[in-house]
Short mmCIF file of C-alpha atoms in Angstrom, two decimals:
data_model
loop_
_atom_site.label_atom_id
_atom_site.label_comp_id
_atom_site.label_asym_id
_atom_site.label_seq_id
_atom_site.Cartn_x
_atom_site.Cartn_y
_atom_site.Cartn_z
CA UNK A 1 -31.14 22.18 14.53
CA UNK A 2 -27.68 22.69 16.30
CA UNK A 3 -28.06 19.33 17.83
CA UNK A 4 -28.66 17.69 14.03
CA UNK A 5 -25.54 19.43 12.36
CA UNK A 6 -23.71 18.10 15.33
CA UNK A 7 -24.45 14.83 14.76
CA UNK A 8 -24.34 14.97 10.85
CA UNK A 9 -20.25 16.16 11.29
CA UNK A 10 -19.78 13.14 13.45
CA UNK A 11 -20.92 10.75 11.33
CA UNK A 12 -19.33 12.16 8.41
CA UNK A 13 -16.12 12.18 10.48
CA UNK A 14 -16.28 8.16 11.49
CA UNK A 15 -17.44 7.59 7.77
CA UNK A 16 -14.23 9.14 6.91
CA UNK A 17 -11.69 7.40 9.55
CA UNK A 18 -13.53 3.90 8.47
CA UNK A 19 -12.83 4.73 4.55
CA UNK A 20 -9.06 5.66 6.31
CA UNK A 21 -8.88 2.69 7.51
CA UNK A 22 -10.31 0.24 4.56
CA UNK A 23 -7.56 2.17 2.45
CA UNK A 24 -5.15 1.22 4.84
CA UNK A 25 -5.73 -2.61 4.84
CA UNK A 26 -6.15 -2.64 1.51
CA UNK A 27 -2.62 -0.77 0.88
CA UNK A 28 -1.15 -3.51 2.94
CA UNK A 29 -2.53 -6.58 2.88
CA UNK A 30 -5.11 -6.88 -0.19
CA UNK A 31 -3.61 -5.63 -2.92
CA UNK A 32 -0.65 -8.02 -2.15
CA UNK A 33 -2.06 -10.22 -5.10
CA UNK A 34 -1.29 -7.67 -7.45
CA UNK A 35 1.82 -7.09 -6.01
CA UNK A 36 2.68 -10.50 -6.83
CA UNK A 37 1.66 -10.64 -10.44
CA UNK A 38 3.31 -7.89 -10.56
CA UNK A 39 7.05 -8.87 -9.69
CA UNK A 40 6.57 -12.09 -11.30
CA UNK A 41 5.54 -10.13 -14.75
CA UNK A 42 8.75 -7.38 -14.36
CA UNK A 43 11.69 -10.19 -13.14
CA UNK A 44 10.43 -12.16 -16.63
CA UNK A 45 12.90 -10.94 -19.27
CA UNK A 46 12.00 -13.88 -21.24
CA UNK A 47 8.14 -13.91 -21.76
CA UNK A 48 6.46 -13.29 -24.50
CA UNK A 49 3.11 -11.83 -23.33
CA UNK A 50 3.93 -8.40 -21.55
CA UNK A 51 0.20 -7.83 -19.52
CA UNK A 52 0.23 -3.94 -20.32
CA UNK A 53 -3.46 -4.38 -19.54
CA UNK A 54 -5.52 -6.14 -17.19
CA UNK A 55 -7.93 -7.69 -18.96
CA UNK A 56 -5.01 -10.40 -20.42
CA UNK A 57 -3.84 -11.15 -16.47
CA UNK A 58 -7.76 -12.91 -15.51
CA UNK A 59 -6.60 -15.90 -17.43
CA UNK A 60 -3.32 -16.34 -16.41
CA UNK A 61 -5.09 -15.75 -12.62
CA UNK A 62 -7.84 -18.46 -13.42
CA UNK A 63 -4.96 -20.94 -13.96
CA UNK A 64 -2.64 -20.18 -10.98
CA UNK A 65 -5.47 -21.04 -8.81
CA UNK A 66 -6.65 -24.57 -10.52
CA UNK A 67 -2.69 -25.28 -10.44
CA UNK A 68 -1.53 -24.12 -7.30
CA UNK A 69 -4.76 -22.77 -5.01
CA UNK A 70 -5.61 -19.47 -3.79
CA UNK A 71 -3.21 -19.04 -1.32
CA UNK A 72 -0.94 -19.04 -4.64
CA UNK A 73 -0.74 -15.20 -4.59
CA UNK A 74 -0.88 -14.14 -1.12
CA UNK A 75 3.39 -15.78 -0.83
CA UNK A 76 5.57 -13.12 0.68
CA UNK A 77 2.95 -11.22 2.78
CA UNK A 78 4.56 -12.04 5.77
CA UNK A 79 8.05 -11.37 4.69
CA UNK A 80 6.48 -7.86 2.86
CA UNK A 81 4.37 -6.43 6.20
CA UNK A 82 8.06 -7.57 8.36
CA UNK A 83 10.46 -5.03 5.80
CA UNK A 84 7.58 -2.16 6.28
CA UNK A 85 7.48 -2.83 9.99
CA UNK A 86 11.51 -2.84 10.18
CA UNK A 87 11.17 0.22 7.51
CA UNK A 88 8.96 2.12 10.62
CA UNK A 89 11.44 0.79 13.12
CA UNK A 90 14.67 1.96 11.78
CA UNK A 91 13.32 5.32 11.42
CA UNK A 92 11.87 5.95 14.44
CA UNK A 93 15.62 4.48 15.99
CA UNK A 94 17.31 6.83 14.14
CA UNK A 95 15.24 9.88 14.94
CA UNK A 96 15.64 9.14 18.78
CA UNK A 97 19.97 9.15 18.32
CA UNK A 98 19.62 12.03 15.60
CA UNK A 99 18.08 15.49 15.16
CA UNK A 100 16.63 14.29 11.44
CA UNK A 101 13.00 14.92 11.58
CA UNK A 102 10.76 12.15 10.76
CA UNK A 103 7.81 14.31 9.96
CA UNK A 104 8.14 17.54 7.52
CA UNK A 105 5.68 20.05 6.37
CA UNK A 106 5.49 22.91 3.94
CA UNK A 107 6.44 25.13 6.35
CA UNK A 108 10.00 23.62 7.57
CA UNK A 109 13.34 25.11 6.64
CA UNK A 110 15.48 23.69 3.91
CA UNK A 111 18.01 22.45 7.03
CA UNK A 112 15.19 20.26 8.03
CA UNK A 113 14.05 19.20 4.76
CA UNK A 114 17.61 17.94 3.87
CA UNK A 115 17.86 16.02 7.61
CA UNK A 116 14.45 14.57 6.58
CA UNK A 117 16.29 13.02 3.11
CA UNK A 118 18.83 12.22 4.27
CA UNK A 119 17.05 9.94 7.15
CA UNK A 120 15.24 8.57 4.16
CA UNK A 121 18.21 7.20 2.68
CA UNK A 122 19.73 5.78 5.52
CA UNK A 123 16.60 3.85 6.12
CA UNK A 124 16.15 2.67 2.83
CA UNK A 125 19.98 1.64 2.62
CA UNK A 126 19.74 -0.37 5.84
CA UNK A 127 16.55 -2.04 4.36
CA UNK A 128 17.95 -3.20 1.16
CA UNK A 129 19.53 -6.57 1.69
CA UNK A 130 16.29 -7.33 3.43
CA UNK A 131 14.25 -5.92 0.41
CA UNK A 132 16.02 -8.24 -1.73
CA UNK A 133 15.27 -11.54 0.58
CA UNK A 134 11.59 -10.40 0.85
CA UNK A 135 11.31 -10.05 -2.84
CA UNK A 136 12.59 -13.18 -3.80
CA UNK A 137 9.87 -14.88 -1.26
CA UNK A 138 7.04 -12.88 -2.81
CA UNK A 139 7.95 -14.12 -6.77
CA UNK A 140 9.12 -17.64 -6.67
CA UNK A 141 6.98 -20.44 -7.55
CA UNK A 142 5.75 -22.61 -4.41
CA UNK A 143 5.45 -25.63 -6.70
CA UNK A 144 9.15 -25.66 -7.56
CA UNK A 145 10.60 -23.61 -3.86
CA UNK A 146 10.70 -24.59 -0.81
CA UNK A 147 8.29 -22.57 1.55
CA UNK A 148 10.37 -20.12 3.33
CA UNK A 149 10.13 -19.94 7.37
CA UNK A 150 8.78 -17.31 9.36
CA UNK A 151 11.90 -15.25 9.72
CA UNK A 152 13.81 -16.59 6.75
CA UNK A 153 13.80 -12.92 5.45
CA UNK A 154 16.05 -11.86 8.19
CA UNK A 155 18.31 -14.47 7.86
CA UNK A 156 18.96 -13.92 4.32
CA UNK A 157 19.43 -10.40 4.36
CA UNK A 158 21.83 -10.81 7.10
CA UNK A 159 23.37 -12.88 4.88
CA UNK A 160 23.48 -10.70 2.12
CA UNK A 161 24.46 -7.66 4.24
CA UNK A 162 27.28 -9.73 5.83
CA UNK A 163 28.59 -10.09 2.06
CA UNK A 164 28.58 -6.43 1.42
CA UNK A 165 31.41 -6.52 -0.98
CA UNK A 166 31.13 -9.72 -2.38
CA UNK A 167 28.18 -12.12 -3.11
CA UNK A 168 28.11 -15.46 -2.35
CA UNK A 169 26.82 -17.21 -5.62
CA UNK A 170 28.11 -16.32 -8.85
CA UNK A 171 25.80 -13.79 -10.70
CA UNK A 172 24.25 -12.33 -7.69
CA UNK A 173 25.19 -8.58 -7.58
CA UNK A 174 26.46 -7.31 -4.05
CA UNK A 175 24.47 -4.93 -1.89
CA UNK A 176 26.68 -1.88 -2.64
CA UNK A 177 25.95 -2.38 -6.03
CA UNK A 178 22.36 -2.56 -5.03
CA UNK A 179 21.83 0.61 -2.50
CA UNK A 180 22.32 3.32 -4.38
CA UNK A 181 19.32 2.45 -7.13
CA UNK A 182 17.35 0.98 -4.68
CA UNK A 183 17.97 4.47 -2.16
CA UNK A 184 17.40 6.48 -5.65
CA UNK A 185 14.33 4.95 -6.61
CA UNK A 186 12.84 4.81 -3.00
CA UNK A 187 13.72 9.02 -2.71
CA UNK A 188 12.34 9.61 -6.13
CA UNK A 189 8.96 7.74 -5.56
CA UNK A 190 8.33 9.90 -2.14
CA UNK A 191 9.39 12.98 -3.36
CA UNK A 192 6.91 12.59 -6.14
CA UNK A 193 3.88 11.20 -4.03
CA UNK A 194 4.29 14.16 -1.47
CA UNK A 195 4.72 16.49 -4.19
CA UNK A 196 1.57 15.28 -5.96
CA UNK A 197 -0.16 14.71 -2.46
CA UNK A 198 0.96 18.37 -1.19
CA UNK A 199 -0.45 19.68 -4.53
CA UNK A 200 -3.98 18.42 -4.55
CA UNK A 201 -4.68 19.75 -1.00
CA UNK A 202 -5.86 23.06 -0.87
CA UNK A 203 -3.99 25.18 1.94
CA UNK A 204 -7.50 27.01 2.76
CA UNK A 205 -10.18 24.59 3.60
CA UNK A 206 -11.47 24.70 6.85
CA UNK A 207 -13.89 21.78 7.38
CA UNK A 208 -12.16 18.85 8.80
CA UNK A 209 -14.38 16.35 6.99
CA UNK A 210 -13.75 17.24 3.81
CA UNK A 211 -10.37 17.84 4.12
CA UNK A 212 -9.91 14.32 5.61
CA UNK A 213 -11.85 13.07 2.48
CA UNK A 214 -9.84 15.03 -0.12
CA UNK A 215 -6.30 13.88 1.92
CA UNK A 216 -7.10 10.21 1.34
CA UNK A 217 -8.04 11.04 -2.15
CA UNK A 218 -4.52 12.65 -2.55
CA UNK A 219 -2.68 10.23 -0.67
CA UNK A 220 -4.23 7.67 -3.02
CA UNK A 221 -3.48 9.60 -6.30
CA UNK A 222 0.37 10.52 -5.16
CA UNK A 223 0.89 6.59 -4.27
CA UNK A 224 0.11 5.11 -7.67
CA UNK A 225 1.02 8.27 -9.63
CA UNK A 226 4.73 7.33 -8.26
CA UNK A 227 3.97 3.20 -8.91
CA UNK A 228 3.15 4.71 -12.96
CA UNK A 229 5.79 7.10 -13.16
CA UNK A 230 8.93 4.80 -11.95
CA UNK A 231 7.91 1.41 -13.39
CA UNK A 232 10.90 1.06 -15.36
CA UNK A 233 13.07 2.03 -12.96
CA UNK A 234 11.07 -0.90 -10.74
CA UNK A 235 11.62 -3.42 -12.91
CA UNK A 236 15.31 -2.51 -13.75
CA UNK A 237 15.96 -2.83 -10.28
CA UNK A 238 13.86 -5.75 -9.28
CA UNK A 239 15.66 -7.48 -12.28
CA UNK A 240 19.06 -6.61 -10.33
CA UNK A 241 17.86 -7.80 -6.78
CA UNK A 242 17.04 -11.28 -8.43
CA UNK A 243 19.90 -11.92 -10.45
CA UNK A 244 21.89 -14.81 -8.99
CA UNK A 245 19.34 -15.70 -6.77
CA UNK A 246 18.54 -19.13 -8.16
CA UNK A 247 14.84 -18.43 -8.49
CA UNK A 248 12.27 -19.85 -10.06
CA UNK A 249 9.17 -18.28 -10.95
CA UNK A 250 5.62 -18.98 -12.26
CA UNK A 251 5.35 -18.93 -16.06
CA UNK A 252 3.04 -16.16 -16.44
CA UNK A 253 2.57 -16.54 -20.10
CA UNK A 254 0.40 -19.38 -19.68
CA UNK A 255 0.04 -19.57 -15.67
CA UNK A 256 0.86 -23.68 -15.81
CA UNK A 257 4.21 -23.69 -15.81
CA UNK A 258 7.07 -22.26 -14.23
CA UNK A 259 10.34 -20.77 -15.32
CA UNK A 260 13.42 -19.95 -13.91
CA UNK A 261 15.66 -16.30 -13.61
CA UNK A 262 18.57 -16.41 -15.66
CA UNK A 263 20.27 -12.94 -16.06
CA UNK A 264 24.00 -11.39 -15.78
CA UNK A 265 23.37 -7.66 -15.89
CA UNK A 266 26.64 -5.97 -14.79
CA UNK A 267 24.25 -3.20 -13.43
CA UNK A 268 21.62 -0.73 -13.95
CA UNK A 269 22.72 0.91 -17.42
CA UNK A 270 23.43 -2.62 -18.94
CA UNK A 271 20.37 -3.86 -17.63
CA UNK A 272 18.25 -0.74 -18.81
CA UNK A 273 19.87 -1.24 -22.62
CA UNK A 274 19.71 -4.94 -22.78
CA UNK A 275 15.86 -5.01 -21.90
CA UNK A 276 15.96 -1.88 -24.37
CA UNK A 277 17.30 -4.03 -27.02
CA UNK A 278 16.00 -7.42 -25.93
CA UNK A 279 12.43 -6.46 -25.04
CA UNK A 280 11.73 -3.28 -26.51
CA UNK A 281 10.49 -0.17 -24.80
CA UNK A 282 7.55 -2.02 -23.85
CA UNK A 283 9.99 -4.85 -21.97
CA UNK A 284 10.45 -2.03 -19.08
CA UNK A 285 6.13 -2.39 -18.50
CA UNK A 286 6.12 -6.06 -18.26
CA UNK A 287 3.03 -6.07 -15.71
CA UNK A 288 1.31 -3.06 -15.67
CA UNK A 289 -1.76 -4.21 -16.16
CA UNK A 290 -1.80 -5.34 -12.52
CA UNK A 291 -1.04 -1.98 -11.45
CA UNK A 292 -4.16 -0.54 -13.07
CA UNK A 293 -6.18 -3.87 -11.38
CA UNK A 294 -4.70 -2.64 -7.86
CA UNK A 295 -5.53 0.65 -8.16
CA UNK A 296 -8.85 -0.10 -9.31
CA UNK A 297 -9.11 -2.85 -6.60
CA UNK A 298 -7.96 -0.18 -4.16
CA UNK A 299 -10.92 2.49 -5.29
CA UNK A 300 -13.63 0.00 -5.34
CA UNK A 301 -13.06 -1.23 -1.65
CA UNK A 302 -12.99 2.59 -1.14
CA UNK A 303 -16.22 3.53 -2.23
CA UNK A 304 -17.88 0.45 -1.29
CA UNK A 305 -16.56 1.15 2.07
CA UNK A 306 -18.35 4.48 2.19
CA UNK A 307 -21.41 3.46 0.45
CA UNK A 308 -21.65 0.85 3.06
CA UNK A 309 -20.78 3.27 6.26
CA UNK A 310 -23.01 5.46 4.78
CA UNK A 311 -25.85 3.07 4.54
CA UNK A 312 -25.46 1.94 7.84
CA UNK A 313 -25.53 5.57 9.32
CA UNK A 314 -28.66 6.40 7.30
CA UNK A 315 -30.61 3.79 9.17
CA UNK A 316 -29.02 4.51 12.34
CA UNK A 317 -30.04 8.17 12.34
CA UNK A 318 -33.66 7.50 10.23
CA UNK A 319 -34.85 5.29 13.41
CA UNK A 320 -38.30 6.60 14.89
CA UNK A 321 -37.88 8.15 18.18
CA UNK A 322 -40.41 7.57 21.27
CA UNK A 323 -43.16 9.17 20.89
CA UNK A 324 -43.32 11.65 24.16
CA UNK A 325 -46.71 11.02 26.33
CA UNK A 326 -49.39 13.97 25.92
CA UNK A 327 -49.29 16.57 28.14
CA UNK A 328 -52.42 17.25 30.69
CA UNK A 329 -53.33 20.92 30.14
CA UNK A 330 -55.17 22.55 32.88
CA UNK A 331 -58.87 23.22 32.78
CA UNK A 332 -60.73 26.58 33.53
CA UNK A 333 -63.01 24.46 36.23
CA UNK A 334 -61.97 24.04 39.19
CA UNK A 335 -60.78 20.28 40.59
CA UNK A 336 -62.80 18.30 42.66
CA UNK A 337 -62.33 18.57 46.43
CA UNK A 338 -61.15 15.24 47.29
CA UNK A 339 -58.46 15.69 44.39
CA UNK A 340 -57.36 19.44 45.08
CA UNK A 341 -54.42 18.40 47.12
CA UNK A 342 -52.75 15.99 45.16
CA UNK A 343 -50.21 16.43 41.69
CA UNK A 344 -50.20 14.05 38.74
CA UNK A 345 -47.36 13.93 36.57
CA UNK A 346 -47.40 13.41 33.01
CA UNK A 347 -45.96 10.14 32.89
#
């Protein structure tokens, strides 16, 4: 009986680290379709159809891929999964030169908490000009761009940090004008997600399986509970990162054309009231109808992921043992002389 619990908390605990897992690969690599459509809806300030729902996006989808193939929305991974991986490195170079904790809980003091932000912000300051490069690669059209290179995002965001007070083409805003939204949006979207994440977990469960389970479940529900509750703020700044970039996007009112970015915002209050007045409340939105397909991507490969690892573990455990060979129980009678001296095992 001991022996079957065991074994039942083991597989629960690998069914839970492969589910960790899917969720990872899906955070980084396949929802980067709807991270796409996403950018290219926001950076638009001259469409017409919004795509505050999914359901008006599968067209538009359809005709990206007869025009320009399927690889049409997988541009910018590359450039996207080399920021994160700078992101990671950054931090853990600072941490090793500075006290600032990388890692905080509930239970650290408000000295460490602060350290923690304020390593936060230095990373995401040192990413921006490499943010911006990477963003451009991930929205314009590969019908009417160049393909970038390998390591094209590092060259223009050296660029771009190089010309830290000035840009280099006419509308394009500089980076100092660009840290301290991009710094204030990054903070406010991780405060939130561990706030909502810390929330959801409760402080006394004991079984490490469920807990695991429930942790994914919050880490999940903090993530896109941030995406929903800064989207304007996203697109304002997007908007700002692409203005003066010479870019030129896919039309996504149709999906067969293309279109190019045309702005001169003088920063984020002028570009908040001119979509205000331009667009409409709804302007700031532009796209979140692939943010509901993500997430809804992202809990499908979930629980088919743990319907499948369950399945799997089901049959695994459900196969028929050996049976064991019968026993020979001794007799009352007494053996046969020639046979007295000898033993016979069971098998």
């Amino acid at each position: 009986m001991k022996t079957d619990l065991f074994l039942g908390c083991a597989v629960k605990k690998y069914i839970g680290v492969g589910v960790g897992i899917a969720s990872l690969i899906t955070e980084n690599l396949l929802s980067h379709p709807f991270v796409v459509l996403r950018r290219q809806c926001q950076i638009q300030n001259n469409s017409t159809r919004y795509h505050l729902f999914p359901v008006t996006l599968l067209p538009v989808i359809v005709h990206l891929h007869r025009r320009q193939g399927v690889t049409t929305l997988w541009k910018g991974l590359g450039s996207v999964l080399m920021v994160r991986g700078m992101t990671l490195a950054v931090e853990d170079l600072i941490t090793k030169f500075t006290p600032w904790p990388k890692d905080i809980s509930w239970h650290s003091s408000l000295k460490s908490f602060g350290q923690h932000i304020l390593l936060k912000c230095t990373t995401l300051a040192i990413i921006t000009p490499f943010y911006s490069a990477s963003l451009v690669e991930t929205v314009q059209s590969d019908i009417a761009s160049e393909k970038p290179g390998i390591f094209d995002v590092f060259k223009d965001g050296v660029c771009r940090l190089v010309n830290w007070g000035s840009s280099q083409k006419g509308r394009m805003l500089p980076v100092w004008a660009l840290v301290v939204p991009t710094v204030f949006h990054g903070l406010l979207k991780y405060l939130f997600s561990l706030v909502v994440r810390g929330g959801a977990l409760p402080r006394d469960l004991m079984d490490q399986t469920s807990s695991q389970e429930i942790e994914l479940t919050a880490t999940l529900v903090g993530l896109f509970s941030a995406d929903m509750a800064f989207f304007p703020l996203e697109t304002i700044l997007h908007r700002l990162h692409l203005q003066g970039t010479r870019t030129i996007t896919d039309n996504l009112d149709s999906g067969y054309e293309v279109t190019p970015i045309l702005t001169s915002y003088e920063g984020v209050w002028d570009c908040y009231y001119t979509t205000l007045s331009q667009e409409g409340v709804a302007g700031l939105y532009k796209g979140f109808g692939a943010l509901v397909l993500q997430f809804a991507a992202h809990v499908a490969v979930i629980k088919i992921t743990r319907l499948v690892l369950t399945e799997v573990s089901a049959l695994v455990q459900s196969k028929p043992s050996l049976p064991s060979p019968p026993m020979m129980t001794p007799t009352t009678s007494a053996p046969p002389p020639h046979l007295s001296q000898k033993t016979y095992l069971p098998y």
